[in-house]
Structure formats: structure tokens, C-alpha cells
Amino acid sequence: MATDPVTRFLAALDPEHRETIGARPREEQVLLAAAWERELESDDQLDTLDELSPPAAEAEAARRVLEREIGA
């Protein structure tokens, strides 16, 4: 399992967004990955989903971050 937050964030994205975000500057990827980690840590609903399906919780957090940060 990858431990690098950017690698984990990119893996949580759907393929289209993974390619788009993967092409952005590393600094922007780091900022988005940090926002993703905060989303995972702070949302109680994601905790419940994480118990059922960690990949689904990570994907939902990634979707929320993209929507909020870049309007995707």
C-alpha cells in the first residue's frame, strides 16, 4: 500500500480526474492531497463509510475535494 499522500489521493480519483490532476504541478497535487487527508479525518460520515469500504470513503473524499477546490 502506498504511503505517499499524493499517490494515495491520485489512486482514489476516478481515471479521468486521475489523469487531469496527475498532469498538474506537484505543488498543487500536494495541496489537494492535504485537503483530501483533512476531509477523511474530519468527516464522521466518511468514518462510517470507511468501516464498510475504505476505497469508497477515499473516493468520496477525493470527489468532495475536487468539487470544492477546483469545481470538478
Short mmCIF file of C-alpha atoms in Angstrom, two decimals:
data_model
loop_
_atom_site.label_atom_id
_atom_site.label_comp_id
_atom_site.label_asym_id
_atom_site.label_seq_id
_atom_site.Cartn_x
_atom_site.Cartn_y
_atom_site.Cartn_z
CA MET A 1 0.00 0.00 0.00
CA ALA A 2 1.29 3.44 -0.92
CA THR A 3 2.06 5.77 1.96
CA ASP A 4 2.71 8.94 -0.05
CA PRO A 5 -0.40 11.13 0.32
CA VAL A 6 -0.27 12.29 -3.31
CA THR A 7 -0.04 8.71 -4.60
CA ARG A 8 -2.93 7.66 -2.37
CA PHE A 9 -5.01 10.69 -3.41
CA LEU A 10 -4.42 10.03 -7.10
CA ALA A 11 -5.37 6.37 -6.62
CA ALA A 12 -8.67 7.45 -5.01
CA LEU A 13 -9.65 9.52 -8.05
CA ASP A 14 -11.66 8.22 -10.96
CA PRO A 15 -9.48 7.59 -14.06
CA GLU A 16 -10.41 10.84 -15.84
CA HIS A 17 -9.61 13.04 -12.86
CA ARG A 18 -6.51 10.98 -12.04
CA GLU A 19 -5.07 11.84 -15.43
CA THR A 20 -6.04 15.52 -15.18
CA ILE A 21 -4.72 16.01 -11.64
CA GLY A 22 -1.66 13.88 -12.39
CA ALA A 23 -0.71 16.36 -15.11
CA ARG A 24 -0.85 19.34 -12.73
CA PRO A 25 2.21 20.68 -10.91
CA ARG A 26 3.41 18.62 -7.96
CA GLU A 27 2.81 21.53 -5.57
CA GLU A 28 -0.88 21.62 -6.50
CA GLN A 29 -1.13 17.85 -6.12
CA VAL A 30 0.37 18.12 -2.62
CA LEU A 31 -2.18 20.79 -1.64
CA LEU A 32 -5.08 18.71 -2.97
CA ALA A 33 -3.77 15.59 -1.22
CA ALA A 34 -3.54 17.51 2.06
CA ALA A 35 -7.13 18.73 1.64
CA TRP A 36 -8.16 15.13 0.90
CA GLU A 37 -6.50 13.86 4.07
CA ARG A 38 -8.23 16.58 6.13
CA GLU A 39 -11.56 15.60 4.57
CA LEU A 40 -11.00 11.96 5.51
CA GLU A 41 -10.06 12.88 9.07
CA SER A 42 -12.80 15.40 9.75
CA ASP A 43 -15.98 13.92 8.29
CA ASP A 44 -17.84 11.49 10.56
CA GLN A 45 -19.94 10.17 7.66
CA LEU A 46 -16.76 9.09 5.92
CA ASP A 47 -15.73 7.22 9.08
CA THR A 48 -18.85 5.10 8.77
CA LEU A 49 -18.27 4.50 5.07
CA ASP A 50 -14.61 3.72 5.77
CA GLU A 51 -15.68 0.88 8.06
CA LEU A 52 -17.69 -0.64 5.20
CA SER A 53 -15.37 0.18 2.32
CA PRO A 54 -12.14 2.15 2.77
CA PRO A 55 -11.71 2.66 -1.01
CA ALA A 56 -15.24 4.07 -1.28
CA ALA A 57 -14.58 6.50 1.56
CA GLU A 58 -11.33 7.63 -0.06
CA ALA A 59 -13.04 8.06 -3.43
CA GLU A 60 -15.89 10.09 -1.87
CA ALA A 61 -13.43 12.34 -0.05
CA ALA A 62 -11.48 12.83 -3.29
CA ARG A 63 -14.68 13.73 -5.15
CA ARG A 64 -15.59 16.29 -2.48
CA VAL A 65 -12.14 17.88 -2.53
CA LEU A 66 -12.14 18.21 -6.32
CA GLU A 67 -15.62 19.70 -6.27
CA ARG A 68 -14.70 22.20 -3.58
CA GLU A 69 -11.16 23.06 -4.68
CA ILE A 70 -11.37 23.05 -8.47
CA GLY A 71 -15.07 22.88 -9.21
CA ALA A 72 -14.83 19.47 -10.85
#
